[in-house]
Structures are given as structure tokens and as C-alpha cells.
PDB file of C-alpha atoms and ligand atoms in Angstrom:
ATOM      1  CA  MET A   1       6.549   7.309  16.903  1.00 89.00           C
ATOM      2  CA  ARG A   2       5.796   8.815  13.551  1.00 97.00           C
ATOM      3  CA  PHE A   3       3.817  12.061  13.167  1.00 98.00           C
ATOM      4  CA  TRP A   4       0.686  10.460  11.655  1.00 98.00           C
ATOM      5  CA  THR A   5      -1.266   8.107  13.928  1.00 98.00           C
ATOM      6  CA  PRO A   6      -4.484   6.099  13.502  1.00 98.00           C
ATOM      7  CA  THR A   7      -6.346   8.743  15.518  1.00 98.00           C
ATOM      8  CA  LYS A   8      -5.150  11.569  13.248  1.00 98.00           C
ATOM      9  CA  ILE A   9      -5.984   9.554  10.131  1.00 98.00           C
ATOM     10  CA  ARG A  10      -9.468   8.687  11.424  1.00 98.00           C
ATOM     11  CA  ALA A  11     -10.057  12.390  12.095  1.00 98.00           C
ATOM     12  CA  LEU A  12      -9.597  13.151   8.380  1.00 98.00           C
ATOM     13  CA  LYS A  13     -12.884  11.401   7.585  1.00 98.00           C
ATOM     14  CA  GLY A  14     -15.384  13.842   6.147  1.00 94.00           C
ATOM     15  CA  LYS A  15     -12.922  16.759   6.485  1.00 97.00           C
ATOM     16  CA  THR A  16      -9.991  16.399   4.079  1.00 96.00           C
ATOM     17  CA  ARG A  17      -9.489  14.188   1.043  1.00 98.00           C
ATOM     18  CA  PHE A  18      -6.034  12.716   1.340  1.00 98.00           C
ATOM     19  CA  ALA A  19      -3.447  11.012  -0.842  1.00 98.00           C
ATOM     20  CA  THR A  20      -1.414   7.980   0.178  1.00 98.00           C
ATOM     21  CA  LEU A  21       1.000   5.772  -1.734  1.00 98.00           C
ATOM     22  CA  THR A  22       3.113   2.647  -1.676  1.00 98.00           C
ATOM     23  CA  CYS A  23       6.854   2.596  -1.091  1.00 98.00           C
ATOM     24  CA  TYR A  24       9.404  -0.210  -0.932  1.00 98.00           C
ATOM     25  CA  ASP A  25      12.828   1.311  -0.247  1.00 98.00           C
ATOM     26  CA  ALA A  26      14.649   3.993   1.752  1.00 98.00           C
ATOM     27  CA  THR A  27      15.544   6.252  -1.201  1.00 98.00           C
ATOM     28  CA  SER A  28      11.898   6.616  -2.186  1.00 98.00           C
ATOM     29  CA  ALA A  29      10.838   6.988   1.454  1.00 98.00           C
ATOM     30  CA  ALA A  30      13.294   9.894   1.851  1.00 98.00           C
ATOM     31  CA  ILE A  31      11.686  11.614  -1.157  1.00 98.00           C
ATOM     32  CA  ILE A  32       8.222  11.163   0.376  1.00 98.00           C
ATOM     33  CA  GLU A  33       9.543  12.504   3.682  1.00 98.00           C
ATOM     34  CA  ALA A  34      10.960  15.563   1.898  1.00 98.00           C
ATOM     35  CA  MET A  35       7.415  16.494   0.860  1.00 98.00           C
ATOM     36  CA  GLY A  36       6.740  17.613   4.430  1.00 98.00           C
ATOM     37  CA  GLN A  37       5.164  16.287   7.577  1.00 97.00           C
ATOM     38  CA  GLU A  38       1.555  16.898   6.566  1.00 97.00           C
ATOM     39  CA  ALA A  39       1.683  15.744   2.943  1.00 98.00           C
ATOM     40  CA  PHE A  40       0.993  12.004   3.094  1.00 98.00           C
ATOM     41  CA  PRO A  41      -0.761  10.532   6.169  1.00 98.00           C
ATOM     42  CA  LEU A  42       0.014   6.928   5.289  1.00 98.00           C
ATOM     43  CA  VAL A  43       2.625   4.982   3.345  1.00 98.00           C
ATOM     44  CA  LEU A  44       2.082   1.322   2.509  1.00 98.00           C
ATOM     45  CA  VAL A  45       4.721  -1.300   1.974  1.00 98.00           C
ATOM     46  CA  GLY A  46       2.358  -3.326  -0.161  1.00 98.00           C
ATOM     47  CA  ASP A  47       2.815  -6.899  -1.229  1.00 98.00           C
ATOM     48  CA  SER A  48       2.616  -5.320  -4.690  1.00 98.00           C
ATOM     49  CA  VAL A  49       6.391  -5.320  -4.088  1.00 98.00           C
ATOM     50  CA  GLY A  50       6.190  -8.768  -5.694  1.00 98.00           C
ATOM     51  CA  MET A  51       5.282  -7.137  -8.999  1.00 96.00           C
ATOM     52  CA  THR A  52       6.911  -3.709  -8.776  1.00 96.00           C
ATOM     53  CA  MET A  53      10.309  -4.746  -7.401  1.00 97.00           C
ATOM     54  CA  GLN A  54      10.571  -8.507  -7.830  1.00 97.00           C
ATOM     55  CA  GLY A  55       9.066  -8.918 -11.307  1.00 96.00           C
ATOM     56  CA  HIS A  56       6.408 -11.487 -10.442  1.00 97.00           C
ATOM     57  CA  ASP A  57       2.999 -11.283 -12.095  1.00 95.00           C
ATOM     58  CA  SER A  58       1.132 -11.380  -8.771  1.00 96.00           C
ATOM     59  CA  PRO A  59       1.835 -10.726  -5.072  1.00 97.00           C
ATOM     60  CA  LEU A  60       1.441 -14.426  -4.213  1.00 98.00           C
ATOM     61  CA  PRO A  61       5.156 -15.369  -4.077  1.00 98.00           C
ATOM     62  CA  VAL A  62       6.092 -12.571  -1.644  1.00 98.00           C
ATOM     63  CA  THR A  63       7.343 -13.966   1.657  1.00 98.00           C
ATOM     64  CA  LEU A  64       7.061 -12.574   5.158  1.00 98.00           C
ATOM     65  CA  ASP A  65      10.859 -12.235   5.328  1.00 98.00           C
ATOM     66  CA  GLU A  66      10.763 -10.087   2.180  1.00 98.00           C
ATOM     67  CA  MET A  67       7.999  -7.920   3.620  1.00 98.00           C
ATOM     68  CA  VAL A  68       9.992  -7.435   6.816  1.00 98.00           C
ATOM     69  CA  TYR A  69      13.069  -6.487   4.762  1.00 98.00           C
ATOM     70  CA  HIS A  70      11.296  -3.880   2.599  1.00 98.00           C
ATOM     71  CA  THR A  71       9.364  -2.460   5.553  1.00 98.00           C
ATOM     72  CA  ARG A  72      12.606  -2.016   7.486  1.00 98.00           C
ATOM     73  CA  CYS A  73      14.210  -0.245   4.524  1.00 98.00           C
ATOM     74  CA  VAL A  74      11.308   2.219   4.300  1.00 98.00           C
ATOM     75  CA  ALA A  75      11.142   2.635   8.086  1.00 98.00           C
ATOM     76  CA  ARG A  76      14.713   3.944   8.243  1.00 98.00           C
ATOM     77  CA  ALA A  77      13.815   7.008   6.166  1.00 98.00           C
ATOM     78  CA  LEU A  78      10.194   7.606   7.133  1.00 98.00           C
ATOM     79  CA  ARG A  79       9.374   9.923  10.054  1.00 98.00           C
ATOM     80  CA  SER A  80       5.972  11.432   9.222  1.00 98.00           C
ATOM     81  CA  PRO A  81       3.504   9.137   7.446  1.00 98.00           C
ATOM     82  CA  MET A  82       2.103   6.177   9.327  1.00 98.00           C
ATOM     83  CA  LEU A  83       3.926   3.113   7.984  1.00 98.00           C
ATOM     84  CA  ILE A  84       1.638   0.196   7.181  1.00 99.00           C
ATOM     85  CA  ALA A  85       2.915  -3.162   5.952  1.00 98.00           C
ATOM     86  CA  ASP A  86       0.958  -5.868   4.184  1.00 98.00           C
ATOM     87  CA  LEU A  87       0.591  -9.302   5.701  1.00 98.00           C
ATOM     88  CA  PRO A  88       1.635 -11.318   2.632  1.00 98.00           C
ATOM     89  CA  PHE A  89      -0.243 -14.256   1.148  1.00 98.00           C
ATOM     90  CA  GLY A  90       0.331 -17.382   3.241  1.00 98.00           C
ATOM     91  CA  SER A  91       1.158 -15.526   6.438  1.00 98.00           C
ATOM     92  CA  TYR A  92      -2.413 -15.567   7.822  1.00 98.00           C
ATOM     93  CA  GLN A  93      -4.536 -17.847   5.621  1.00 96.00           C
ATOM     94  CA  ALA A  94      -3.561 -21.016   7.525  1.00 96.00           C
ATOM     95  CA  GLY A  95      -4.589 -19.692  10.913  1.00 97.00           C
ATOM     96  CA  ASP A  96      -4.854 -16.656  13.154  1.00 98.00           C
ATOM     97  CA  ASP A  97      -1.819 -17.658  15.229  1.00 98.00           C
ATOM     98  CA  ASP A  98       0.323 -17.410  12.073  1.00 98.00           C
ATOM     99  CA  GLY A  99      -1.209 -14.034  11.237  1.00 98.00           C
ATOM    100  CA  PHE A 100      -0.651 -12.721  14.733  1.00 98.00           C
ATOM    101  CA  ARG A 101       3.029 -13.751  14.724  1.00 98.00           C
ATOM    102  CA  ALA A 102       3.500 -12.343  11.221  1.00 98.00           C
ATOM    103  CA  ALA A 103       2.087  -8.994  12.330  1.00 98.00           C
ATOM    104  CA  LEU A 104       4.386  -8.968  15.355  1.00 98.00           C
ATOM    105  CA  ARG A 105       7.393  -9.444  13.055  1.00 98.00           C
ATOM    106  CA  LEU A 106       6.327  -6.565  10.816  1.00 98.00           C
ATOM    107  CA  ILE A 107       6.045  -4.323  13.872  1.00 98.00           C
ATOM    108  CA  LYS A 108       9.091  -5.501  15.831  1.00 98.00           C
ATOM    109  CA  GLU A 109      11.560  -6.200  12.995  1.00 98.00           C
ATOM    110  CA  GLY A 110      10.073  -4.118  10.176  1.00 98.00           C
ATOM    111  CA  CYS A 111       9.330  -1.126  12.434  1.00 98.00           C
ATOM    112  CA  ALA A 112       5.860  -0.759  10.887  1.00 98.00           C
ATOM    113  CA  ASP A 113       3.143   1.201  12.693  1.00 98.00           C
ATOM    114  CA  GLY A 114       0.418  -1.214  11.674  1.00 98.00           C
ATOM    115  CA  VAL A 115      -0.551  -3.922   9.227  1.00 98.00           C
ATOM    116  CA  LYS A 116      -2.975  -4.386   6.360  1.00 98.00           C
ATOM    117  CA  LEU A 117      -4.718  -7.621   5.498  1.00 98.00           C
ATOM    118  CA  GLU A 118      -7.223  -8.660   2.865  1.00 98.00           C
ATOM    119  CA  GLY A 119     -10.768  -9.920   3.425  1.00 98.00           C
ATOM    120  CA  GLY A 120     -14.016  -9.140   5.220  1.00 98.00           C
ATOM    121  CA  GLU A 121     -15.940 -11.152   7.830  1.00 97.00           C
ATOM    122  CA  ARG A 122     -13.466 -14.010   7.324  1.00 96.00           C
ATOM    123  CA  VAL A 123     -10.577 -12.031   8.871  1.00 98.00           C
ATOM    124  CA  VAL A 124     -12.574 -10.373  11.660  1.00 98.00           C
ATOM    125  CA  PRO A 125     -11.303 -12.678  14.463  1.00 98.00           C
ATOM    126  CA  LEU A 126      -7.690 -11.936  13.495  1.00 98.00           C
ATOM    127  CA  VAL A 127      -8.366  -8.199  13.199  1.00 98.00           C
ATOM    128  CA  ARG A 128      -9.923  -8.229  16.688  1.00 98.00           C
ATOM    129  CA  ARG A 129      -6.970 -10.058  18.145  1.00 98.00           C
ATOM    130  CA  LEU A 130      -4.441  -7.694  16.564  1.00 98.00           C
ATOM    131  CA  VAL A 131      -6.360  -4.601  17.659  1.00 98.00           C
ATOM    132  CA  GLU A 132      -6.639  -5.964  21.210  1.00 98.00           C
ATOM    133  CA  ALA A 133      -2.867  -6.415  21.198  1.00 98.00           C
ATOM    134  CA  GLY A 134      -2.431  -2.763  20.250  1.00 98.00           C
ATOM    135  CA  ILE A 135      -1.618  -3.268  16.570  1.00 98.00           C
ATOM    136  CA  PRO A 136      -3.400  -0.847  14.229  1.00 98.00           C
ATOM    137  CA  VAL A 137      -5.058  -2.690  11.347  1.00 98.00           C
ATOM    138  CA  CYS A 138      -6.111  -1.465   7.909  1.00 98.00           C
ATOM    139  CA  GLY A 139      -8.650  -3.612   6.047  1.00 98.00           C
ATOM    140  CA  HIS A 140      -8.664  -4.302   2.314  1.00 98.00           C
ATOM    141  CA  LEU A 141     -11.830  -5.138   0.348  1.00 98.00           C
ATOM    142  CA  GLY A 142     -12.997  -5.486  -3.235  1.00 98.00           C
ATOM    143  CA  LEU A 143     -10.303  -6.539  -5.682  1.00 97.00           C
ATOM    144  CA  THR A 144      -8.057  -8.327  -3.220  1.00 97.00           C
ATOM    145  CA  PRO A 145      -4.949  -9.309  -5.232  1.00 96.00           C
ATOM    146  CA  GLN A 146      -4.107 -12.209  -2.904  1.00 98.00           C
ATOM    147  CA  SER A 147      -7.288 -13.885  -4.228  1.00 96.00           C
ATOM    148  CA  CYS A 148      -6.263 -13.450  -7.876  1.00 97.00           C
ATOM    149  CA  LEU A 149      -6.278 -17.221  -8.473  1.00 96.00           C
ATOM    150  CA  ALA A 150      -9.851 -17.548  -7.218  1.00 94.00           C
ATOM    151  CA  MET A 151     -10.965 -14.344  -9.008  1.00 93.00           C
ATOM    152  CA  GLY A 152      -9.369 -15.470 -12.285  1.00 94.00           C
ATOM    153  CA  GLY A 153      -7.131 -12.409 -12.411  1.00 94.00           C
ATOM    154  CA  PHE A 154      -7.321  -8.818 -11.242  1.00 94.00           C
ATOM    155  CA  LYS A 155     -10.988  -8.103 -11.867  1.00 94.00           C
ATOM    156  CA  VAL A 156     -13.318  -5.353 -10.704  1.00 96.00           C
ATOM    157  CA  GLN A 157     -15.487  -6.679  -7.856  1.00 96.00           C
ATOM    158  CA  GLY A 158     -18.940  -5.843  -6.491  1.00 96.00           C
ATOM    159  CA  ARG A 159     -20.631  -5.258  -9.817  1.00 96.00           C
ATOM    160  CA  ASP A 160     -23.812  -7.187  -8.989  1.00 96.00           C
ATOM    161  CA  PRO A 161     -26.112  -6.122  -6.131  1.00 97.00           C
ATOM    162  CA  GLU A 162     -25.488  -9.273  -4.066  1.00 98.00           C
ATOM    163  CA  ALA A 163     -21.699  -8.858  -4.211  1.00 97.00           C
ATOM    164  CA  ALA A 164     -22.015  -5.138  -3.452  1.00 98.00           C
ATOM    165  CA  LYS A 165     -24.191  -5.890  -0.405  1.00 98.00           C
ATOM    166  CA  ARG A 166     -21.625  -8.438   0.801  1.00 98.00           C
ATOM    167  CA  LEU A 167     -18.850  -5.826   0.549  1.00 98.00           C
ATOM    168  CA  ILE A 168     -20.869  -3.287   2.531  1.00 98.00           C
ATOM    169  CA  LEU A 169     -21.422  -5.877   5.297  1.00 98.00           C
ATOM    170  CA  ASP A 170     -17.697  -6.715   5.180  1.00 98.00           C
ATOM    171  CA  ALA A 171     -16.740  -3.040   5.515  1.00 98.00           C
ATOM    172  CA  ARG A 172     -19.010  -2.645   8.562  1.00 98.00           C
ATOM    173  CA  ALA A 173     -17.623  -5.850  10.096  1.00 98.00           C
ATOM    174  CA  LEU A 174     -14.043  -4.583   9.665  1.00 98.00           C
ATOM    175  CA  GLU A 175     -14.958  -1.260  11.238  1.00 98.00           C
ATOM    176  CA  THR A 176     -16.624  -2.998  14.199  1.00 98.00           C
ATOM    177  CA  ALA A 177     -13.584  -5.248  14.602  1.00 98.00           C
ATOM    178  CA  GLY A 178     -11.447  -2.129  15.018  1.00 98.00           C
ATOM    179  CA  CYS A 179      -9.831  -1.327  11.661  1.00 98.00           C
ATOM    180  CA  PHE A 180      -8.718   2.328  11.640  1.00 98.00           C
ATOM    181  CA  ALA A 181      -9.082   2.522   7.834  1.00 98.00           C
ATOM    182  CA  ILE A 182     -10.145   0.331   4.928  1.00 98.00           C
ATOM    183  CA  VAL A 183      -8.675   0.113   1.433  1.00 98.00           C
ATOM    184  CA  ALA A 184     -11.329  -0.402  -1.256  1.00 98.00           C
ATOM    185  CA  GLU A 185      -9.743  -1.630  -4.475  1.00 98.00           C
ATOM    186  CA  GLY A 186     -11.234  -2.222  -7.910  1.00 98.00           C
ATOM    187  CA  VAL A 187     -14.906  -1.551  -7.296  1.00 98.00           C
ATOM    188  CA  PRO A 188     -17.363   0.566  -9.321  1.00 98.00           C
ATOM    189  CA  SER A 189     -17.297   4.259  -8.331  1.00 98.00           C
ATOM    190  CA  ALA A 190     -20.866   4.154  -6.970  1.00 98.00           C
ATOM    191  CA  LEU A 191     -19.925   1.282  -4.650  1.00 98.00           C
ATOM    192  CA  GLY A 192     -16.728   3.094  -3.601  1.00 98.00           C
ATOM    193  CA  ARG A 193     -18.928   5.987  -2.468  1.00 98.00           C
ATOM    194  CA  THR A 194     -21.465   3.710  -0.768  1.00 98.00           C
ATOM    195  CA  LEU A 195     -18.720   1.887   1.160  1.00 98.00           C
ATOM    196  CA  THR A 196     -17.314   5.243   2.236  1.00 98.00           C
ATOM    197  CA  GLU A 197     -20.696   6.366   3.507  1.00 98.00           C
ATOM    198  CA  ALA A 198     -21.320   3.016   5.215  1.00 98.00           C
ATOM    199  CA  VAL A 199     -18.493   3.306   7.757  1.00 98.00           C
ATOM    200  CA  HIS A 200     -17.081   5.926  10.123  1.00 98.00           C
ATOM    201  CA  VAL A 201     -13.435   5.146   9.370  1.00 98.00           C
ATOM    202  CA  PRO A 202     -11.640   6.488   6.274  1.00 98.00           C
ATOM    203  CA  VAL A 203     -11.983   4.453   3.090  1.00 98.00           C
ATOM    204  CA  ILE A 204      -8.915   4.686   0.892  1.00 98.00           C
ATOM    205  CA  GLY A 205      -9.700   3.936  -2.726  1.00 98.00           C
ATOM    206  CA  ILE A 206      -7.662   2.532  -5.580  1.00 98.00           C
ATOM    207  CA  GLY A 207      -9.704   2.083  -8.715  1.00 98.00           C
ATOM    208  CA  ALA A 208     -12.761   2.843  -6.585  1.00 98.00           C
ATOM    209  CA  GLY A 209     -13.717   6.246  -8.007  1.00 98.00           C
ATOM    210  CA  ALA A 210     -13.681   9.736  -6.538  1.00 98.00           C
ATOM    211  CA  GLY A 211     -16.123   9.183  -3.686  1.00 98.00           C
ATOM    212  CA  THR A 212     -13.696   7.689  -1.168  1.00 98.00           C
ATOM    213  CA  ASP A 213     -12.031   9.614   1.671  1.00 98.00           C
ATOM    214  CA  GLY A 214      -8.525   9.043   0.353  1.00 98.00           C
ATOM    215  CA  GLN A 215      -6.694   7.553  -2.601  1.00 98.00           C
ATOM    216  CA  ILE A 216      -3.713   5.243  -2.794  1.00 98.00           C
ATOM    217  CA  LEU A 217      -1.471   4.657  -5.806  1.00 98.00           C
ATOM    218  CA  VAL A 218       1.532   2.451  -6.415  1.00 98.00           C
ATOM    219  CA  TRP A 219       4.832   4.420  -6.524  1.00 98.00           C
ATOM    220  CA  GLN A 220       5.913   3.035  -9.909  1.00 97.00           C
ATOM    221  CA  ASP A 221       2.501   3.656 -11.507  1.00 97.00           C
ATOM    222  CA  LEU A 222       2.065   7.247 -10.426  1.00 97.00           C
ATOM    223  CA  LEU A 223       5.613   8.252 -11.316  1.00 98.00           C
ATOM    224  CA  GLY A 224       5.629   6.584 -14.714  1.00 96.00           C
ATOM    225  CA  LEU A 225       8.213   3.949 -13.839  1.00 97.00           C
ATOM    226  CA  THR A 226       6.008   0.980 -14.745  1.00 93.00           C
ATOM    227  CA  GLN A 227       7.222  -0.462 -18.035  1.00 89.00           C
ATOM    228  CA  GLY A 228       4.301  -2.538 -19.314  1.00 86.00           C
ATOM    229  CA  HIS A 229       0.670  -2.716 -18.327  1.00 86.00           C
ATOM    230  CA  ARG A 230      -0.569   0.077 -16.080  1.00 86.00           C
ATOM    231  CA  PRO A 231      -4.139  -0.165 -14.758  1.00 90.00           C
ATOM    232  CA  LYS A 232      -6.774   2.275 -16.085  1.00 92.00           C
ATOM    233  CA  PHE A 233      -7.090   4.070 -12.723  1.00 94.00           C
ATOM    234  CA  ALA A 234      -3.348   4.722 -12.381  1.00 95.00           C
ATOM    235  CA  ARG A 235      -2.901   8.274 -13.650  1.00 96.00           C
ATOM    236  CA  LEU A 236       0.671   9.258 -14.609  1.00 95.00           C
ATOM    237  CA  PHE A 237       1.636  12.162 -12.363  1.00 97.00           C
ATOM    238  CA  GLY A 238       5.163  12.140 -13.762  1.00 97.00           C
ATOM    239  CA  ASN A 239       7.275  10.287 -16.260  1.00 97.00           C
ATOM    240  CA  LEU A 240      10.397   9.208 -14.444  1.00 98.00           C
ATOM    241  CA  GLY A 241      10.706   6.169 -16.714  1.00 97.00           C
ATOM    242  CA  ASP A 242      11.353   8.400 -19.737  1.00 97.00           C
ATOM    243  CA  ALA A 243      13.605  10.683 -17.638  1.00 98.00           C
ATOM    244  CA  ALA A 244      15.652   7.620 -16.622  1.00 98.00           C
ATOM    245  CA  LYS A 245      15.986   6.461 -20.233  1.00 98.00           C
ATOM    246  CA  GLU A 246      17.158   9.936 -21.255  1.00 98.00           C
ATOM    247  CA  ALA A 247      19.750  10.004 -18.459  1.00 98.00           C
ATOM    248  CA  LEU A 248      20.972   6.492 -19.302  1.00 98.00           C
ATOM    249  CA  GLY A 249      21.342   7.497 -22.960  1.00 98.00           C
ATOM    250  CA  ALA A 250      23.341  10.597 -22.004  1.00 98.00           C
ATOM    251  CA  TYR A 251      25.625   8.539 -19.727  1.00 98.00           C
ATOM    252  CA  HIS A 252      26.152   5.935 -22.452  1.00 98.00           C
ATOM    253  CA  ASP A 253      27.030   8.600 -25.039  1.00 98.00           C
ATOM    254  CA  ALA A 254      29.314  10.574 -22.696  1.00 98.00           C
ATOM    255  CA  VAL A 255      31.370   7.466 -21.964  1.00 98.00           C
ATOM    256  CA  ALA A 256      31.446   6.540 -25.655  1.00 98.00           C
ATOM    257  CA  ASP A 257      32.612  10.000 -26.812  1.00 98.00           C
ATOM    258  CA  GLY A 258      35.143  10.433 -23.973  1.00 98.00           C
ATOM    259  CA  SER A 259      33.451  13.472 -22.392  1.00 98.00           C
ATOM    260  CA  PHE A 260      32.881  11.552 -19.136  1.00 98.00           C
ATOM    261  CA  PRO A 261      34.651  11.681 -16.772  1.00 98.00           C
ATOM    262  CA  ALA A 262      35.891  15.274 -17.179  1.00 98.00           C
ATOM    263  CA  GLU A 263      38.920  16.754 -15.396  1.00 97.00           C
ATOM    264  CA  SER A 264      36.624  18.108 -12.655  1.00 97.00           C
ATOM    265  CA  GLU A 265      35.271  14.612 -12.089  1.00 98.00           C
ATOM    266  CA  SER A 266      38.726  13.047 -11.725  1.00 98.00           C
ATOM    267  CA  TYR A 267      41.332  13.015  -8.913  1.00 98.00           C
ATOM    268  CA  ALA A 268      44.674  14.772  -9.420  1.00 93.00           C
TER     269      ALA A 268
HETATM  270  O1  LIG B   1      -0.062  -4.171  -2.274  1.00 65.84           O
HETATM  271  C1  LIG B   1      -0.438  -3.007  -2.493  1.00 65.84           C
HETATM  272  O2  LIG B   1       0.304  -2.172  -3.011  1.00 65.84           O
HETATM  273  C2  LIG B   1      -1.808  -2.652  -2.135  1.00 65.84           C
HETATM  274  C3  LIG B   1      -2.321  -1.338  -2.615  1.00 65.84           C
HETATM  275  C4  LIG B   1      -2.459  -1.329  -4.075  1.00 65.84           C
HETATM  276  C5  LIG B   1      -3.555  -0.938  -1.930  1.00 65.84           C
HETATM  277  O3  LIG B   1      -2.460  -3.403  -1.480  1.00 65.84           O
END
């Protein structure tokens, strides 16, 4: 069991604003772990892995096998944050039996502590079934990237009153079904706050303004590793991309000028 549990995360609501983030490999998970037990309550192996690690332009191609693989990699190094894995596109859209089996694989083979899935009322029966089986579930509303084809891209959702009302009903339905937390992505700040006030479980925002209980950012975005488009909400908290380029340049030059390897870096 990891240090952070659904109960501890739920208890943060209304008390402490918290930061969470995505992660896809053991090296990065070890860095997160080194930040201390209390630092990050939740780490997500998101299907954003399709874009951040696999180079696709959406999460749609990510398979369940790939999610299990990345979750397992993270699980080996993660002891403190609750480890949540995404049910990828195609693993639950064709039926709840598929979704249930997919979640079992992420728990049993991936060593996740829970799963996240996208959608509102539509996914309530599956959420109920997972929760009844003892699997913690995190909801995901608003800009749901697995619907990017239907949405015509990655577009802010809930701008008109009808759509906003629908999202509020969805959030309440997910809470009633037993979700321990809900991710709200790509919604206007005012709606992010309203959703947060509408439920008793923590709402974790990404591009949802400052009024949510927690925030989540993608590892590559927040550390400045994303080479190309970075969404407006993704503040750079570091610039490891530039640091990597500098290090690669130094390595290249040291080999070229013969200063690497030195005596001390060679065997007698
Ligand atoms: O896949 C992902 O990384 C996500 C987060 C952006 C919330 O769903």
C-alpha cells in the first residue's frame, strides 16, 4: 500500500490545495518520490503517454498493454503518491465488461491503486461496478481528450450555460457513483470553481482555473521538456529541455576535442 489513499485525498477537500502530476517511467517516479512522502498525493499514468512518450498527436492509439507497461514502470519506484492509471480509449467504450477487465489488469499487472476514466452519466454504471469491486475511481470531465475526434480537437468545454449545467450534473453523478476525485480539464475558470463547489470530493483542475481543490500538470509540460506546442495553462516550472540541449552540446564538444573521456574516467 502506498502512503496516500483515497480517504486521505478526499480529506484534503476544503483544507489544502494540492499539486499532482503525470508520470510515465521509473526514473521520473523516483524523482517524484525523492520530494518526500507528503509532497504529491496523486500521480497519474495518463494516456497522454501517447503524445508525451510515443509521439502521437492524440491519446487515441494508446493500448491497454502500453498502459499496463508504463504503470508498472512507475509503480516500481513510487511508494508515497496514490498511483492512478488511465483506462485508454477503446478499453471501456465497447462495454462495461471490457472496462472492468481493463481496470483489473491495471491494478493486478500495473500495480496501480486506482483508475481514471473519461465521461459523466454515461460511465456511471461502470464506475459503480468498479467501486463495488473495491477499485478506486477518478472521474474526468470537460475537455476529455479521448473525445477529440468528436470535439474537433482539444477545445475548451462548458462555455455555454447548457453545457456547463450538463457538466455540473455529470460531476454530481460521478460523485454519487463513488468517484474519490474528479479531474476537470479545459473548462472556464468560473465553471472550474462551480464544479468544485458542486461536489464533496476533490476536483483536480488542468486548464480549469484557480478555483479547484488541486491541480494536475503533465511532467513534460511543467519541466519544459515539451518541444513544440504547450497549452496556455501549462506554466514552465523549469527548463529541462534547454538544460538537456546544453548537456548534449557539452558531450558532443568534449568527444570532438578529445577531453572526454579523461584519465579519471578510464580503466588502467
Ligand atoms: O492523460 C492525462 O495525462 C490526463 C491529465 C492531463 C489529466 O488525463
